[in-house]
Coordinates of C-alpha atoms and ligand atoms in Angstrom, one line a residue:
M692 CA 74.6 140.9 211.4
V693 CA 78.6 141.2 209.7
K694 CA 77.9 142.3 205.4
I695 CA 79.7 140.2 203.3
I696 CA 80.9 142.4 200.6
N697 CA 82.2 141.3 197.1
P698 CA 85.5 142.4 196.6
V699 CA 84.5 143.2 193.0
T700 CA 81.6 145.8 193.4
G701 CA 81.4 146.7 196.9
G702 CA 78.2 145.1 197.2
T703 CA 76.6 142.6 200.3
V704 CA 77.7 139.0 199.0
A705 CA 76.3 137.7 202.0
E706 CA 75.0 138.6 205.7
T707 CA 76.7 136.4 208.3
V708 CA 75.9 135.8 212.1
Y709 CA 78.5 134.9 214.8
D710 CA 77.8 131.7 216.8
T711 CA 78.6 132.2 220.6
L712 CA 80.9 130.9 223.2
E713 CA 78.1 129.0 223.9
T714 CA 78.0 127.3 220.5
L715 CA 81.3 127.1 220.4
K716 CA 81.9 125.0 223.6
E717 CA 78.7 122.8 223.3
A718 CA 80.2 122.2 219.4
V719 CA 83.7 121.2 221.1
S720 CA 81.9 119.2 223.9
K721 CA 80.2 117.1 221.0
A722 CA 83.3 116.6 218.9
G723 CA 85.3 114.9 222.2
A724 CA 82.7 112.7 222.8
A725 CA 82.2 112.0 219.7
Q726 CA 86.3 111.3 218.5
G727 CA 86.6 108.8 220.4
K728 CA 84.1 106.3 218.4
W729 CA 85.8 108.0 215.6
Q730 CA 89.6 107.0 216.7
K731 CA 88.8 103.8 216.9
L732 CA 87.0 103.0 213.5
S733 CA 89.8 101.0 211.7
F734 CA 91.9 103.4 208.6
K735 CA 90.4 101.1 206.4
E736 CA 86.4 102.4 207.3
R737 CA 87.4 105.8 207.8
G738 CA 88.6 106.2 204.3
L739 CA 85.6 104.5 203.6
H740 CA 83.3 107.2 205.5
L741 CA 85.7 110.3 204.0
S742 CA 86.0 108.8 200.0
R743 CA 82.4 110.1 199.4
I744 CA 83.7 113.3 200.3
R745 CA 85.4 113.4 196.8
S746 CA 82.3 112.6 194.3
V747 CA 79.9 115.1 197.3
I748 CA 82.9 118.0 195.8
V749 CA 82.5 117.3 192.5
K750 CA 78.8 117.2 192.3
H751 CA 78.6 121.2 194.3
A752 CA 82.4 121.8 191.8
D753 CA 79.8 124.8 190.5
E754 CA 78.8 126.1 193.4
L755 CA 81.9 125.9 194.7
T756 CA 83.8 128.2 192.1
S757 CA 81.2 130.5 192.0
T758 CA 81.4 131.2 196.2
I759 CA 85.0 131.3 196.3
S760 CA 85.0 133.6 193.9
S761 CA 82.4 135.4 195.2
V762 CA 84.3 136.1 198.4
T763 CA 87.9 136.5 197.2
G764 CA 87.0 138.3 193.9
K765 CA 89.8 135.3 192.7
S766 CA 88.8 133.7 188.4
G767 CA 86.9 130.8 188.0
I768 CA 90.0 129.3 186.6
D769 CA 92.0 130.2 189.9
A770 CA 89.0 128.2 192.1
I771 CA 89.0 124.9 190.3
T772 CA 93.0 124.5 189.6
T773 CA 93.7 126.1 192.6
E774 CA 91.0 125.0 195.6
I775 CA 89.0 122.3 194.3
L776 CA 91.1 120.3 192.1
S777 CA 93.6 120.4 194.8
A778 CA 91.0 118.7 197.2
V779 CA 90.3 116.0 195.1
I780 CA 94.1 114.7 194.9
A781 CA 94.4 115.4 198.3
S782 CA 91.5 113.7 199.7
R783 CA 92.1 110.7 197.7
Y784 CA 95.9 110.8 198.7
Y785 CA 95.7 110.9 202.8
I786 CA 93.4 108.4 202.9
K787 CA 95.8 106.3 201.4
L788 CA 98.8 107.8 203.0
A789 CA 97.4 107.9 206.8
K790 CA 97.0 104.3 206.8
R791 CA 100.5 103.7 206.0
V792 CA 102.5 106.0 207.4
L793 CA 100.1 105.9 211.6
K794 CA 99.8 102.9 211.6
P795 CA 102.1 101.4 215.1
E796 CA 105.5 101.0 214.4
K797 CA 108.0 98.6 215.9
V798 CA 110.8 100.2 216.7
R799 CA 114.5 98.8 216.3
R800 CA 116.8 98.0 218.7
S801 CA 119.7 100.7 219.3
S802 CA 121.7 98.5 221.1
I803 CA 122.4 94.4 222.3
F804 CA 122.3 95.3 225.7
F805 CA 118.0 96.5 225.5
F806 CA 117.6 92.7 224.5
N807 CA 115.7 91.8 226.9
K808 CA 112.9 95.5 225.6
K809 CA 111.1 96.0 222.7
A810 CA 109.4 98.8 221.8
Y811 CA 105.9 100.1 219.7
V812 CA 105.7 103.7 218.4
Y813 CA 101.7 104.4 218.3
H814 CA 100.8 107.7 216.3
E815 CA 97.7 109.2 218.3
P816 CA 95.6 111.6 217.4
Y817 CA 94.8 114.9 219.9
G818 CA 91.5 114.6 219.9
V819 CA 89.5 117.9 218.9
I820 CA 91.7 120.1 216.7
G821 CA 90.7 123.5 216.1
I822 CA 91.2 124.2 213.1
I823 CA 91.8 128.6 211.9
S824 CA 92.3 129.4 208.2
P825 CA 92.4 132.4 205.8
W826 CA 90.5 133.9 203.2
N827 CA 92.8 133.4 200.2
Y828 CA 92.5 130.7 199.9
P829 CA 88.8 129.8 201.7
F830 CA 88.5 126.2 200.6
I831 CA 91.7 124.3 200.0
I832 CA 93.8 125.6 202.9
P833 CA 90.9 124.1 205.5
F834 CA 90.4 121.0 203.5
H835 CA 93.6 120.0 203.7
E836 CA 93.9 119.8 207.5
I837 CA 90.6 118.5 207.8
M838 CA 91.6 115.4 205.9
M839 CA 95.1 115.7 207.5
A840 CA 92.9 115.5 210.8
L841 CA 90.0 113.3 210.6
T842 CA 91.8 110.6 208.4
A843 CA 94.5 110.3 211.8
G844 CA 91.1 109.9 214.0
N845 CA 91.0 113.8 215.6
T846 CA 87.6 115.7 214.9
V847 CA 87.5 118.8 214.2
I848 CA 86.3 122.6 214.8
L849 CA 86.7 124.8 212.0
K850 CA 86.8 128.7 212.4
V851 CA 87.3 129.7 208.3
A852 CA 87.4 134.3 207.9
T853 CA 84.7 136.5 208.4
Q854 CA 85.3 137.2 204.8
S855 CA 85.4 133.5 203.7
Q856 CA 82.0 132.3 205.9
P857 CA 79.8 131.9 203.2
V858 CA 82.4 128.9 202.2
G859 CA 82.6 127.9 205.5
K860 CA 79.1 127.0 205.2
L861 CA 79.8 125.0 202.2
I862 CA 81.9 123.4 203.2
Q863 CA 79.2 122.1 206.3
T864 CA 77.4 121.3 203.1
I865 CA 79.8 118.8 202.1
F866 CA 81.2 117.2 205.5
D867 CA 77.1 116.4 205.7
E868 CA 76.3 115.3 202.5
A869 CA 78.9 112.4 202.7
D870 CA 77.0 111.1 205.6
L871 CA 79.5 110.8 207.9
P872 CA 79.4 110.1 211.3
A873 CA 77.2 113.4 213.2
N874 CA 79.8 115.4 214.8
I875 CA 83.0 114.5 213.1
I876 CA 83.7 118.2 211.9
R877 CA 81.9 121.6 213.1
V878 CA 82.2 124.8 211.2
V879 CA 82.2 128.0 213.7
N880 CA 81.6 131.7 213.1
L881 CA 83.0 133.8 215.3
P882 CA 84.9 137.0 215.2
G883 CA 89.0 136.2 214.3
K884 CA 90.1 138.0 217.3
I885 CA 88.2 136.6 220.3
T886 CA 88.8 133.1 218.5
G887 CA 91.9 131.9 220.3
K888 CA 90.9 132.3 223.7
A889 CA 87.8 131.1 222.8
F890 CA 89.1 127.8 221.5
I891 CA 91.8 127.1 224.5
D892 CA 88.8 128.1 226.7
A893 CA 86.7 125.2 224.8
G894 CA 89.4 123.0 225.7
I895 CA 90.1 122.2 221.9
D896 CA 93.7 120.4 221.8
K897 CA 95.6 121.0 219.4
I898 CA 94.9 124.6 217.1
L899 CA 96.5 124.7 213.5
F900 CA 96.4 128.3 212.2
T901 CA 97.2 129.7 209.0
G902 CA 97.1 133.7 208.8
S903 CA 98.9 136.6 208.7
T904 CA 102.6 136.5 211.1
E905 CA 101.1 139.4 213.5
T906 CA 98.2 137.0 213.9
G907 CA 100.5 133.4 215.2
R908 CA 102.2 135.4 217.6
E909 CA 99.1 137.1 219.4
I910 CA 97.6 132.4 219.0
A911 CA 101.2 131.3 219.9
A912 CA 101.6 134.3 223.5
L913 CA 97.4 133.3 223.9
A914 CA 98.4 129.4 223.5
G915 CA 101.9 130.0 225.5
K916 CA 100.0 130.9 229.0
N917 CA 98.1 126.9 229.0
L918 CA 100.8 125.0 226.5
V919 CA 98.2 124.3 224.3
P920 CA 100.1 122.8 220.7
V921 CA 99.5 124.9 217.4
S922 CA 101.1 124.9 214.7
F923 CA 101.8 127.6 211.9
E924 CA 102.1 128.6 209.3
L925 CA 102.4 132.4 207.9
G926 CA 103.2 134.9 206.2
G927 CA 105.7 134.8 203.4
S928 CA 107.5 137.3 201.2
D929 CA 108.7 135.4 198.4
A930 CA 112.2 135.7 196.4
M931 CA 112.5 134.0 192.8
I932 CA 115.8 134.1 191.2
I933 CA 116.4 133.8 188.1
L934 CA 120.2 132.2 186.8
P935 CA 121.3 133.2 183.1
D936 CA 120.8 130.3 182.2
A937 CA 117.2 130.3 182.6
N938 CA 114.9 129.8 180.0
L939 CA 113.5 133.1 180.0
K940 CA 110.2 132.6 178.6
R941 CA 109.3 130.2 181.5
A942 CA 110.5 132.9 183.8
V943 CA 108.7 135.4 183.2
N944 CA 105.5 133.2 182.3
G945 CA 106.3 131.8 185.6
A946 CA 106.7 134.5 187.4
L947 CA 103.7 136.4 186.5
W948 CA 101.4 133.4 187.4
A949 CA 103.0 132.8 190.9
G950 CA 102.9 136.5 191.4
L951 CA 100.3 137.8 190.2
S952 CA 97.6 134.4 190.4
N953 CA 95.2 135.1 193.3
S954 CA 96.0 139.1 193.1
G955 CA 99.0 138.0 194.5
Q956 CA 97.5 137.3 197.7
S957 CA 99.4 133.9 197.9
C958 CA 101.4 133.4 200.8
G959 CA 103.8 131.7 198.6
G960 CA 103.9 133.9 195.9
V961 CA 106.5 135.5 194.4
E962 CA 107.2 139.2 195.5
R963 CA 110.9 139.3 194.7
I964 CA 113.0 138.9 191.8
Y965 CA 116.6 138.7 191.1
A966 CA 117.4 138.5 188.3
A967 CA 121.6 137.9 187.2
D968 CA 123.3 141.3 185.7
S969 CA 123.5 139.5 181.8
V970 CA 120.3 138.3 181.3
Y971 CA 118.2 141.4 183.7
D972 CA 117.9 143.3 180.5
K973 CA 115.9 140.3 178.2
F974 CA 113.9 139.5 181.5
K975 CA 112.8 142.5 182.0
E976 CA 112.5 143.0 178.5
L977 CA 109.8 140.0 177.9
L978 CA 108.2 140.1 181.2
L979 CA 106.3 143.6 180.8
E980 CA 105.5 142.4 176.9
N981 CA 104.1 139.5 178.3
V982 CA 102.7 141.3 181.5
K983 CA 100.7 143.4 179.5
K984 CA 98.0 140.7 178.0
I985 CA 97.2 139.9 181.5
R986 CA 93.8 141.3 181.9
I987 CA 92.4 142.0 185.5
G988 CA 88.3 142.9 185.8
P989 CA 85.6 141.0 187.9
T990 CA 86.2 137.8 187.2
D991 CA 82.6 136.2 186.6
G992 CA 83.9 134.0 183.1
S993 CA 83.9 136.9 180.8
G994 CA 88.2 136.5 180.0
T995 CA 90.4 138.0 183.0
E996 CA 92.5 136.7 184.5
I997 CA 93.0 138.7 187.8
G998 CA 90.4 140.5 190.0
P999 CA 90.4 142.0 192.3
L1000 CA 92.3 142.0 196.2
T1001 CA 89.4 140.1 198.2
T1002 CA 89.0 142.9 201.3
E1003 CA 89.8 146.7 200.8
K1004 CA 92.0 146.8 204.2
Q1005 CA 94.1 144.5 201.8
K1006 CA 94.0 146.7 199.1
E1007 CA 94.8 150.0 201.9
K1008 CA 98.1 147.9 203.0
V1009 CA 99.4 147.0 199.0
S1010 CA 99.5 150.4 198.0
G1011 CA 100.1 151.4 201.1
H1012 CA 103.4 149.5 200.5
V1013 CA 104.1 150.9 196.6
E1014 CA 103.7 154.5 197.7
D1015 CA 106.2 154.3 201.0
A1016 CA 108.3 153.0 198.0
V1017 CA 107.9 155.4 196.0
R1018 CA 108.5 158.0 198.4
K1019 CA 111.6 156.1 198.8
G1020 CA 113.1 156.6 195.1
A1021 CA 111.6 153.3 193.5
R1022 CA 111.0 153.2 190.0
V1023 CA 107.0 152.3 188.9
I1024 CA 108.5 150.2 185.2
Y1025 CA 104.4 149.0 185.2
R1026 CA 101.3 150.2 186.1
S1027 CA 98.0 148.4 185.0
G1028 CA 95.0 150.1 184.4
V1029 CA 92.1 149.1 186.7
P1030 CA 88.2 148.3 185.1
P1031 CA 86.6 151.4 185.0
G1032 CA 82.8 152.4 185.6
K1033 CA 80.9 150.1 187.7
N1034 CA 83.2 148.0 188.8
S1035 CA 85.6 151.1 190.3
S1036 CA 83.6 150.6 193.3
G1037 CA 85.4 147.0 194.3
F1038 CA 89.1 146.7 195.4
F1039 CA 90.8 146.8 192.6
Y1040 CA 95.0 147.0 192.2
P1041 CA 96.7 148.2 188.9
V1042 CA 99.3 145.1 188.6
T1043 CA 102.2 147.0 189.3
I1044 CA 105.9 146.7 189.0
L1045 CA 108.9 148.0 191.1
E1046 CA 112.3 148.7 190.5
N1047 CA 115.4 150.0 192.2
V1048 CA 113.6 149.7 195.8
P1049 CA 115.6 150.0 198.6
A1050 CA 115.9 146.7 200.8
D1051 CA 114.2 148.2 204.1
A1052 CA 111.1 149.4 202.6
P1053 CA 108.0 147.0 203.4
V1054 CA 107.5 146.4 199.9
M1055 CA 110.7 143.7 200.9
Q1056 CA 111.4 142.8 204.5
E1057 CA 107.7 142.5 205.1
E1058 CA 104.2 140.8 203.2
T1059 CA 102.5 142.7 199.9
F1060 CA 100.2 139.9 199.5
G1061 CA 98.8 142.0 196.1
P1062 CA 100.0 142.1 192.8
V1063 CA 103.2 143.9 193.3
I1064 CA 106.8 142.4 191.6
V1065 CA 109.6 143.7 192.2
L1066 CA 112.8 143.1 190.3
E1067 CA 116.2 143.8 191.1
R1068 CA 119.8 143.2 189.4
V1069 CA 122.7 141.1 191.2
K1070 CA 125.5 140.0 190.1
D1071 CA 127.0 136.8 191.0
E1072 CA 125.3 134.2 193.6
S1073 CA 126.6 134.9 196.4
E1074 CA 124.6 138.7 195.9
I1075 CA 122.1 136.7 194.9
V1076 CA 121.7 134.3 198.0
R1077 CA 122.9 137.3 200.6
K1078 CA 119.1 139.0 199.2
A1079 CA 117.2 135.8 198.9
N1080 CA 117.4 135.3 202.8
D1081 CA 117.5 139.2 203.2
S1082 CA 114.0 138.9 204.6
P1083 CA 112.0 137.8 207.8
L1084 CA 110.3 135.8 206.8
G1085 CA 111.3 132.3 204.9
L1086 CA 108.2 130.9 203.1
T1087 CA 108.5 129.3 199.9
S1088 CA 111.0 130.5 197.3
S1089 CA 112.8 129.5 193.6
L1090 CA 116.0 129.1 191.5
W1091 CA 115.1 129.3 187.7
T1092 CA 118.3 127.5 185.7
S1093 CA 119.1 125.5 183.6
S1094 CA 122.2 123.8 185.5
R1095 CA 121.4 120.3 187.1
K1096 CA 124.5 121.3 189.7
K1097 CA 123.3 124.7 190.7
A1098 CA 120.2 123.0 190.9
S1099 CA 121.5 121.0 193.6
Y1100 CA 123.5 123.1 196.2
L1101 CA 121.7 126.5 196.0
P1102 CA 118.8 125.7 197.0
R1103 CA 120.5 124.4 200.4
L1104 CA 121.7 128.0 201.0
L1105 CA 117.5 128.8 200.2
E1106 CA 116.2 130.1 204.2
T1107 CA 113.1 129.0 203.4
G1108 CA 110.8 126.1 203.6
V1109 CA 110.4 125.2 199.9
V1110 CA 112.8 125.9 197.5
S1111 CA 111.1 125.1 193.9
V1112 CA 113.1 124.8 191.1
N1113 CA 111.8 126.5 187.1
D1114 CA 108.9 126.6 189.7
H1115 CA 107.2 128.1 191.6
L1116 CA 104.3 127.8 194.5
M1117 CA 102.9 125.3 192.9
S1118 CA 103.9 122.8 195.2
H1119 CA 101.0 123.7 197.8
G1120 CA 99.2 121.0 195.5
M1121 CA 100.9 118.5 196.0
P1122 CA 99.3 116.6 199.0
E1123 CA 102.9 114.3 199.0
T1124 CA 105.3 117.6 199.8
P1125 CA 105.7 119.3 203.4
W1126 CA 104.3 122.8 203.5
G1127 CA 105.9 125.0 206.1
G1128 CA 108.2 128.2 206.5
Y1129 CA 111.8 128.7 207.8
K1130 CA 111.7 132.3 210.3
D1131 CA 108.6 134.2 211.3
S1132 CA 106.8 132.3 208.2
G1133 CA 106.2 129.6 210.7
H1134 CA 107.6 126.8 212.9
S1135 CA 105.1 123.8 211.4
I1136 CA 104.7 121.5 209.3
T1137 CA 101.5 120.7 207.2
H1138 CA 101.1 118.9 204.2
G1139 CA 102.0 115.0 203.4
K1140 CA 103.2 112.3 206.2
W1141 CA 104.8 115.0 208.1
G1142 CA 101.6 117.3 208.5
L1143 CA 99.7 113.4 209.1
Y1144 CA 102.9 113.1 212.3
E1145 CA 101.8 117.0 213.3
V1146 CA 97.5 116.3 213.9
T1147 CA 99.3 112.6 215.9
R1148 CA 101.3 112.8 219.2
V1149 CA 103.5 109.9 219.0
K1150 CA 102.9 107.2 222.8
V1151 CA 106.1 104.6 223.4
V1152 CA 104.5 101.6 224.5
V1153 CA 108.0 99.3 225.6
H1154 CA 107.7 96.0 227.1
E1155 CA 109.9 94.2 228.9
K1156 CA 110.2 90.5 227.1
F1157 CA 110.5 88.7 230.0
P1158 CA 108.6 89.1 232.3
W1159 CA 108.7 86.5 234.9
T1160 CA 112.9 87.3 235.5
Q1161 CA 113.1 88.9 238.7
R1162 CA 115.0 92.6 238.2
D1163 CA 116.9 94.9 235.8
P1164 CA 120.6 94.3 236.3
W1165 CA 120.3 97.6 237.8
W1166 CA 117.6 97.2 239.7
Y1167 CA 118.5 96.8 243.7
P1168 CA 119.9 95.7 245.4
H1169 CA 123.9 97.1 244.2
D1170 CA 126.3 95.2 245.2
K1171 CA 130.2 96.2 245.8
G1172 CA 131.3 94.9 242.3
L1173 CA 128.4 96.0 240.8
Y1174 CA 130.1 99.2 239.4
K1175 CA 133.2 97.5 238.0
K1176 CA 131.3 94.8 236.3
F1177 CA 129.0 97.2 235.1
K1178 CA 133.0 98.7 233.8
S1179 CA 133.2 96.3 231.7
V1180 CA 129.6 96.1 229.4
L1181 CA 130.9 99.9 228.8
F1182 CA 134.5 97.9 228.0
L1183 CA 132.4 95.9 225.7
L1184 CA 130.5 97.8 224.5
G1185 CA 133.4 101.0 223.8
G1186 CA 135.1 99.0 222.0
Q1187 CA 138.2 100.0 224.4
A1188 CA 141.8 98.5 224.6
G1189 CA 141.3 97.6 227.8
R1190 CA 139.0 96.7 231.0
G1191 CA 137.8 98.6 233.9
D1192 CA 140.7 100.8 234.4
R1193 CA 142.4 100.5 230.6
T1194 CA 139.6 102.9 229.8
G1195 CA 141.7 106.3 229.6
R1196 CA 143.8 107.8 227.4
E1197 CA 146.7 106.5 229.7
G1198 CA 145.9 103.1 228.9
N1199 CA 145.7 103.3 224.5
K1200 CA 149.2 104.9 224.3
K1201 CA 150.7 102.0 226.0
K1202 CA 149.2 99.1 224.2
A1203 CA 148.8 96.0 225.9
G1204 CA 150.2 92.1 224.6
I1205 CA 148.3 90.2 223.2
F1206 CA 147.8 88.0 226.4
K1207 CA 146.9 90.5 228.5
R1208 CA 144.1 91.2 226.1
I1209 CA 143.0 88.3 225.8
S1210 CA 142.8 87.9 229.6
R1211 CA 141.1 91.5 229.7
F1212 CA 138.4 90.2 227.3
T1213 CA 137.3 86.8 229.1
G1214 CA 137.2 88.5 232.2
A1215 CA 135.0 91.1 230.5
V1216 CA 132.3 89.0 229.3
M1217 CA 132.1 87.1 232.7
D1218 CA 131.2 90.4 234.4
M1219 CA 128.5 90.2 231.5
F1220 CA 127.7 86.5 232.1
K1221 CA 127.4 87.8 236.3
I1222 CA 124.9 90.8 235.0
I1223 CA 122.9 88.9 233.4
L1224 CA 122.3 85.9 236.7
R1225 CA 121.1 89.9 238.4
F1226 CA 117.9 88.9 236.0
F1227 CA 117.4 86.1 238.6
Ligands
LIG1566 P1 94.8 137.2 209.7 O1 96.1 136.3 210.3 O2 94.3 138.1 209.3 O3 94.0 135.4 209.6 C1 93.6 134.2 209.7 C2 93.0 133.8 210.7 O4 93.0 134.4 211.5 C3 91.1 134.0 210.3 O5 90.3 133.7 209.9 C4 91.1 135.3 211.5 O6 89.2 135.4 211.4 C5 91.8 134.6 212.6 N1 92.0 135.8 213.8 C6 92.3 136.5 213.7 N2 92.6 136.9 214.5 C7 93.2 135.7 215.7 C8 93.2 135.8 216.9 N3 93.5 136.6 217.7 N4 92.7 134.2 217.4 C9 92.5 133.4 216.6 N5 92.4 133.8 215.5 C10 92.6 134.7 214.7 O7 95.0 136.3 208.2 P2 94.3 136.8 206.6 O8 94.2 137.8 206.2 O9 93.1 136.0 207.4 O10 95.3 135.5 205.7 C11 96.6 136.3 204.9 C12 97.7 136.2 205.2 O11 97.5 134.8 205.5 C13 98.6 135.8 205.1 O12 99.7 136.7 205.5 C14 98.9 134.8 204.4 O13 100.5 134.2 204.3 C15 99.2 133.5 205.6 N6 99.1 132.1 204.9 C16 99.9 132.0 205.2 C17 99.5 130.6 204.9 C18 101.2 129.5 204.2 O14 100.7 128.6 204.4 N7 101.7 130.0 205.4 C19 98.4 130.1 203.8 C20 97.9 131.1 203.0 C21 98.2 132.5 203.9
LIG1567 MG1 106.3 142.7 199.4

């Protein structure tokens, strides 16, 4: 029996029992058996099944909100906007998109040389996809992946973080109530540390992992040994860049939302703010004025914006980063209170804004994942880009400016998979935009058509157009003049100035006369015909 702790009160919200490895094996084998039939359905038929999910989500909206809030500590408004609303939008989108982008494609021929071939590309599902998801967005992260996997014709085994088991259970309920074919999705409950190996041993065909860089490395090592494909969506330590011409009011509001919502526990949350020298003081003044208005406390609908951290371990990590920075000379320019009294046993951590932090402090180099924002003054564009990129992580970043020109070239210089201009973090909720990091933030893409490609593998089928012919020209036997004939083809396709011996540099220097060139050209065309005769 594992206790799931309510981060607001420190009390128990639920108790959960882990599944056994036998249960997992059985679930994977049933999902494997169900997959064949599911794949055979047309996109339209699968879409009809899956479109029932939307109304079930709407029906369970309040229960989902309260369950998500009770295990993460996030506010109901955070839950309904970033998790539930996003899920409804995404489900509709993937159903339509899969039909459009995963249908078989005819491949355009590269050259007349292949006039006798035609090729088609099929996007085939992997089979059983194993999804491993984190606790910070316990509903929307697995939900996107489930929808992508299912619309593409895979079946799914989902393991959510232990802390978010109650949300995992609700995910199973929602898919069950939508009356989908049996065994196309099964939520299992396993301890994290055994899941990677257990998934691989049970015969999962591909793993979609979202979580920390550290766990990502562990799974990569395991999967490497067995050559099991894995997608990685890992941690971030996002930079926000404020240029002199930014709308500072919008920038401040954006920084507070993207830095603090979900108590800063967003993979693409703002952790480092670099503001240009000329606006630094004004930005800081506005930020301090506005951060004071943010209310921190139990997120039970009593009008607070920010709740506690989700786990005690997370609280220790965040306070460790801040204490370390302060020891190294950082200035705390703002620290909120935490709710007093009976709530003090929860995992609340004060909203904290730091300045003067050394570049090598963990709060700058690692993912802090808490309500902590670092401010830094930068002098010019090249320093801004250098500092924003000075991180082993590269998930997302943002640029705040009113200059269209800067908005067009600066994002290209930032080493992150997503760059937002005058916004931050929210594109995770737009299912049409790809999401994925550079560097230690992972090397995969989720969402959009690129996410659908990630849950499918490419199969090409190449057809000979004239199967009644004897052979392709390069097949056996190889006769004596064949090399010269192929060299003529090379000359024709390569557009060179001479035939055979004239393709070298020497030949190009000394231009041949017009008659000579015509005769060479005709000779090459003749050779080409002789090659065509080899088909028969
Ligand atoms: P985590 O890495 O501790 O756990 C993630 C999941 O992996 C959990 O379900 C856990 O039980 C499981 N797990 C742990 N060890 C495992 C192993 N050896 N084999 C297989 N599974 C294992 O991450 P956590 O603390 O749950 O989530 C926070 C992290 O997730 C942060 O680093 C955050 O940035 C990252 N994240 C990344 C996102 C992205 O899109 N790039 C989105 C959301 C979170
Ligand atoms: Mg940090």
